[in-house]
Amino acid sequence: EILMTQAPATLSVFPGERVTLSCRASQSVSNNLAWYQQRPGQAPRLLIYGASTRATGISARFSGSGSGTVFTLTISSLQSEDFAVYYCQQYNKWPPITFGQGTRLEIK
Amino acid sequence: QVHLVQSGAEAKKPGASVKVSCQASGDTLTRLGISWMRQAPGQGLEWMGWISGYSGNTNSAEKFQGRLTMDTDTSTNIAYMELRSLRSDDTAVYYCASSCLRANCLTNYLDPWGQGTLVTVSS
């Protein structure tokens, strides 16, 4: 099973700032990695797949990069609606599909 | 565009079973795979299993094998997940999501998701 690790668990940032979230895989997942956003009380929403491709309707403020074992999600100029929990997920080798434990973005 | 709507909240006693449905619209289930995830209160996401709407093939996480059944009714475009022998630590929101059609595919990102179904297990 591929272990996905996200750091940090919580990130406090000011609105308008740029932030980078990290995700690391215990073995290479090539570029078969997705990012999701989960707002309180809502289902997760796909943001990025293939490590860097934005899903339909996702703002260009969101960008993903990385390959192999190290990945990042960058959000430029944080808006109020961006404060949420973000999960990475690998689908290179499944079953099982595995998720990181999430990074919570909170307003500073 | 696929849209998934799940059944309502359930309250169960330990040892019982729960069956959650996931109604697909905007495409036929035979063109979709469906993955099932859960999220315990205040916790992260846990993948439970996958079913191909085309072939009925399934894959599931080892920890659920023997307790989890997934199937589809292509006549109504509904996918089902049944979890048996419920315990208190099965209390969670259960999600379905559109997933890839074939086993071991390399496009198994999850989009879209259903709204979630809260299952509470308590005596």
Tab-separated table of C-alpha atoms in Angstrom:
chain	number	residue	atom	x	y	z
A	1	GLU	CA	0.000	0.000	0.000
A	2	ILE	CA	1.315	3.446	-0.923
A	3	LEU	CA	1.394	5.818	2.022
A	4	MET	CA	0.619	9.465	1.305
A	5	THR	CA	1.917	12.081	3.717
A	6	GLN	CA	0.793	15.700	3.791
A	7	ALA	CA	2.486	18.450	5.701
A	8	PRO	CA	1.740	20.472	7.629
A	9	ALA	CA	-1.536	19.315	9.162
A	10	THR	CA	-2.684	22.926	9.578
A	11	LEU	CA	-1.531	26.078	7.868
A	12	SER	CA	-2.544	29.568	9.000
A	13	VAL	CA	-2.397	32.170	6.266
A	14	PHE	CA	-3.706	35.647	5.527
A	15	PRO	CA	-6.256	36.196	2.775
A	16	GLY	CA	-4.516	37.310	-0.382
A	17	GLU	CA	-1.363	35.345	0.368
A	18	ARG	CA	0.078	32.614	-1.803
A	19	VAL	CA	0.366	29.186	-0.198
A	20	THR	CA	1.987	25.896	-1.143
A	21	LEU	CA	0.793	22.564	0.248
A	22	SER	CA	2.972	19.486	0.203
A	23	CYS	CA	2.216	15.810	-0.451
A	24	ARG	CA	4.725	12.989	-0.439
A	25	ALA	CA	4.290	9.375	-1.561
A	26	SER	CA	6.102	6.431	0.025
A	27	GLN	CA	7.013	5.201	-3.469
A	28	SER	CA	6.751	6.645	-6.930
A	29	VAL	CA	3.232	7.278	-8.200
A	30	SER	CA	4.457	8.828	-11.457
A	31	ASN	CA	2.024	11.702	-12.088
A	32	ASN	CA	-1.050	9.728	-11.017
A	33	LEU	CA	-1.979	12.091	-8.250
A	34	ALA	CA	-5.082	14.154	-7.543
A	35	TRP	CA	-5.900	16.990	-5.154
A	36	TYR	CA	-9.287	17.599	-3.543
A	37	GLN	CA	-10.786	20.467	-1.588
A	38	GLN	CA	-13.287	19.820	1.187
A	39	ARG	CA	-15.180	22.705	2.711
A	40	PRO	CA	-16.921	22.205	6.070
A	41	GLY	CA	-20.033	20.082	5.752
A	42	GLN	CA	-19.456	19.398	2.072
A	43	ALA	CA	-18.238	16.505	-0.019
A	44	PRO	CA	-14.718	16.680	-1.431
A	45	ARG	CA	-14.299	18.334	-4.826
A	46	LEU	CA	-11.688	17.417	-7.404
A	47	LEU	CA	-9.247	20.256	-8.067
A	48	ILE	CA	-6.288	18.693	-9.872
A	49	TYR	CA	-5.602	15.348	-11.547
A	50	GLY	CA	-2.565	14.028	-13.321
A	51	ALA	CA	-0.580	16.039	-10.771
A	52	SER	CA	-1.019	19.290	-12.708
A	53	THR	CA	-4.252	19.324	-14.752
A	54	ARG	CA	-7.022	21.480	-13.358
A	55	ALA	CA	-10.448	19.876	-13.253
A	56	THR	CA	-13.333	21.453	-15.110
A	57	GLY	CA	-14.390	24.751	-13.624
A	58	ILE	CA	-11.477	25.075	-11.222
A	59	SER	CA	-9.951	28.525	-10.871
A	60	ALA	CA	-6.535	29.190	-12.365
A	61	ARG	CA	-5.478	30.254	-8.849
A	62	PHE	CA	-4.976	26.539	-8.205
A	63	SER	CA	-1.941	24.844	-9.686
A	64	GLY	CA	-0.314	21.491	-9.090
A	65	SER	CA	3.153	20.230	-9.754
A	66	GLY	CA	5.446	17.311	-9.055
A	67	SER	CA	6.114	13.795	-10.163
A	68	GLY	CA	7.324	10.608	-8.584
A	69	THR	CA	7.106	11.041	-4.840
A	70	VAL	CA	6.923	14.786	-4.212
A	71	PHE	CA	3.960	16.966	-5.133
A	72	THR	CA	2.732	20.449	-4.372
A	73	LEU	CA	-0.531	22.335	-4.653
A	74	THR	CA	-0.189	26.083	-4.893
A	75	ILE	CA	-3.009	28.524	-4.333
A	76	SER	CA	-2.230	32.071	-5.374
A	77	SER	CA	-3.959	34.983	-3.660
A	78	LEU	CA	-6.132	33.098	-1.157
A	79	GLN	CA	-9.814	33.931	-1.175
A	80	SER	CA	-12.194	33.356	1.729
A	81	GLU	CA	-13.731	30.333	0.016
A	82	ASP	CA	-10.312	28.658	-0.231
A	83	PHE	CA	-10.068	28.093	3.526
A	84	ALA	CA	-10.813	24.396	3.654
A	85	VAL	CA	-9.121	21.017	3.985
A	86	TYR	CA	-7.041	19.744	1.069
A	87	TYR	CA	-6.317	16.084	0.371
A	88	CYS	CA	-3.968	14.416	-2.063
A	89	GLN	CA	-4.767	10.979	-3.484
A	90	GLN	CA	-2.696	8.514	-5.488
A	91	TYR	CA	-4.168	6.241	-8.124
A	92	ASN	CA	-0.997	4.874	-9.640
A	93	LYS	CA	-1.164	1.550	-7.858
A	94	TRP	CA	-4.540	0.424	-6.607
A	95	PRO	CA	-6.220	-1.202	-4.824
A	96	PRO	CA	-6.099	0.452	-2.501
A	97	ILE	CA	-6.525	4.057	-3.538
A	98	THR	CA	-4.859	6.051	-0.768
A	99	PHE	CA	-5.289	9.587	0.515
A	100	GLY	CA	-3.066	11.857	2.511
A	101	GLN	CA	-4.359	12.826	5.935
A	102	GLY	CA	-5.174	16.338	4.749
A	103	THR	CA	-3.940	19.886	5.299
A	104	ARG	CA	-6.318	22.376	6.858
A	105	LEU	CA	-5.971	25.958	5.645
A	106	GLU	CA	-7.180	28.422	8.227
A	107	ILE	CA	-7.415	32.183	8.275
A	108	LYS	CA	-4.663	33.931	10.181
B	1	GLN	CA	-22.257	15.718	-16.815
B	2	VAL	CA	-22.570	13.061	-14.140
B	3	HIS	CA	-24.439	13.852	-10.938
B	4	LEU	CA	-24.584	11.494	-7.955
B	5	VAL	CA	-27.276	11.595	-5.274
B	6	GLN	CA	-27.029	9.379	-2.208
B	7	SER	CA	-29.657	8.006	0.134
B	8	GLY	CA	-30.414	9.599	3.486
B	9	ALA	CA	-28.885	9.242	6.915
B	10	GLU	CA	-29.088	5.929	8.732
B	11	ALA	CA	-28.966	4.963	12.400
B	12	LYS	CA	-27.978	1.373	13.111
B	13	LYS	CA	-27.211	-0.811	16.095
B	14	PRO	CA	-23.933	-2.711	16.435
B	15	GLY	CA	-24.032	-5.956	14.486
B	16	ALA	CA	-26.568	-4.685	11.952
B	17	SER	CA	-26.025	-3.963	8.262
B	18	VAL	CA	-26.456	-0.772	6.286
B	19	LYS	CA	-27.085	-0.335	2.582
B	20	VAL	CA	-26.361	3.037	1.003
B	21	SER	CA	-27.490	3.909	-2.504
B	22	CYS	CA	-25.937	6.238	-5.060
B	23	GLN	CA	-28.195	7.354	-7.921
B	24	ALA	CA	-26.363	8.437	-11.075
B	25	SER	CA	-27.779	10.878	-13.583
B	26	GLY	CA	-26.283	12.449	-16.688
B	27	ASP	CA	-24.715	9.188	-17.845
B	28	THR	CA	-25.460	5.495	-17.662
B	29	LEU	CA	-23.915	3.434	-14.903
B	30	THR	CA	-22.541	1.007	-17.497
B	31	ARG	CA	-20.138	3.781	-18.538
B	32	LEU	CA	-19.000	4.516	-14.994
B	33	GLY	CA	-17.001	3.029	-12.205
B	34	ILE	CA	-18.067	3.921	-8.683
B	35	SER	CA	-15.735	4.156	-5.713
B	36	TRP	CA	-16.930	4.251	-2.135
B	37	MET	CA	-15.138	6.200	0.605
B	38	ARG	CA	-15.886	7.059	4.177
B	39	GLN	CA	-14.917	9.789	6.598
B	40	ALA	CA	-15.172	9.291	10.352
B	41	PRO	CA	-16.015	12.396	12.405
B	42	GLY	CA	-13.122	14.856	12.285
B	43	GLN	CA	-10.974	12.424	10.310
B	44	GLY	CA	-9.644	12.070	6.780
B	45	LEU	CA	-10.858	10.126	3.783
B	46	GLU	CA	-10.679	6.345	3.571
B	47	TRP	CA	-11.216	4.424	0.340
B	48	MET	CA	-13.368	1.343	0.773
B	49	GLY	CA	-13.805	-0.155	-2.662
B	50	TRP	CA	-14.659	0.173	-6.344
B	51	ILE	CA	-17.135	-1.386	-8.728
B	52	SER	CA	-17.271	-1.250	-12.508
B	53	GLY	CA	-20.751	-0.381	-13.718
B	54	TYR	CA	-19.944	-2.153	-16.973
B	55	SER	CA	-18.604	-5.513	-15.789
B	56	GLY	CA	-19.631	-5.621	-12.130
B	57	ASN	CA	-15.996	-6.310	-11.212
B	58	THR	CA	-15.049	-5.099	-7.769
B	59	ASN	CA	-11.936	-4.279	-5.769
B	60	SER	CA	-11.967	-3.457	-2.092
B	61	ALA	CA	-9.606	-2.455	0.659
B	62	GLU	CA	-8.348	-5.415	2.633
B	63	LYS	CA	-9.844	-4.216	5.914
B	64	PHE	CA	-13.373	-4.384	4.486
B	65	GLN	CA	-13.133	-7.705	2.703
B	66	GLY	CA	-15.789	-10.053	4.013
B	67	ARG	CA	-17.974	-7.197	5.311
B	68	LEU	CA	-18.445	-5.063	2.201
B	69	THR	CA	-20.653	-5.743	-0.794
B	70	MET	CA	-20.971	-3.394	-3.744
B	71	ASP	CA	-23.336	-3.815	-6.652
B	72	THR	CA	-25.165	-1.878	-9.308
B	73	ASP	CA	-28.646	-1.898	-10.795
B	74	THR	CA	-28.202	-0.694	-14.339
B	75	SER	CA	-31.953	-0.605	-14.931
B	76	THR	CA	-32.314	2.181	-12.364
B	77	ASN	CA	-28.791	3.610	-12.635
B	78	ILE	CA	-28.179	3.062	-8.912
B	79	ALA	CA	-25.040	1.771	-7.213
B	80	TYR	CA	-25.234	0.221	-3.757
B	81	MET	CA	-22.787	-0.301	-0.914
B	82	GLU	CA	-23.654	-2.655	1.937
B	83	LEU	CA	-21.533	-2.907	5.070
B	84	ARG	CA	-22.299	-5.718	7.504
B	85	SER	CA	-21.508	-6.447	11.152
B	86	LEU	CA	-21.432	-2.752	11.978
B	87	ARG	CA	-19.368	-1.484	14.905
B	88	SER	CA	-19.309	1.887	16.589
B	89	ASP	CA	-16.146	2.808	14.709
B	90	ASP	CA	-18.050	2.445	11.430
B	91	THR	CA	-19.829	5.684	12.316
B	92	ALA	CA	-18.920	7.957	9.422
B	93	VAL	CA	-20.114	9.845	6.387
B	94	TYR	CA	-20.056	7.483	3.422
B	95	TYR	CA	-19.433	8.855	-0.060
B	96	CYS	CA	-19.740	7.494	-3.561
B	97	ALA	CA	-17.780	9.048	-6.410
B	98	SER	CA	-17.443	8.470	-10.113
B	99	SER	CA	-14.341	6.473	-10.729
B	100	CYS	CA	-12.747	4.755	-13.688
B	101	LEU	CA	-14.487	1.999	-15.601
B	102	ARG	CA	-11.759	-0.655	-15.721
B	103	ALA	CA	-9.747	-2.349	-12.995
B	104	ASN	CA	-6.220	-1.058	-12.440
B	105	CYS	CA	-6.814	1.956	-14.671
B	106	LEU	CA	-4.480	4.922	-14.360
B	107	THR	CA	-7.226	7.534	-14.359
B	108	ASN	CA	-8.838	6.654	-11.057
B	109	TYR	CA	-9.331	10.145	-9.742
B	110	LEU	CA	-12.745	10.718	-8.211
B	111	ASP	CA	-15.152	13.154	-9.809
B	112	PRO	CA	-17.858	13.983	-9.026
B	113	TRP	CA	-18.780	12.934	-5.507
B	114	GLY	CA	-22.175	12.278	-4.005
B	115	GLN	CA	-23.297	14.500	-1.160
B	116	GLY	CA	-22.530	11.885	1.492
B	117	THR	CA	-24.621	9.677	3.772
B	118	LEU	CA	-24.172	9.787	7.532
B	119	VAL	CA	-24.267	6.345	9.114
B	120	THR	CA	-24.388	6.327	12.899
B	121	VAL	CA	-23.765	3.087	14.761
B	122	SER	CA	-24.807	3.158	18.375
B	123	SER	CA	-26.535	0.918	20.855
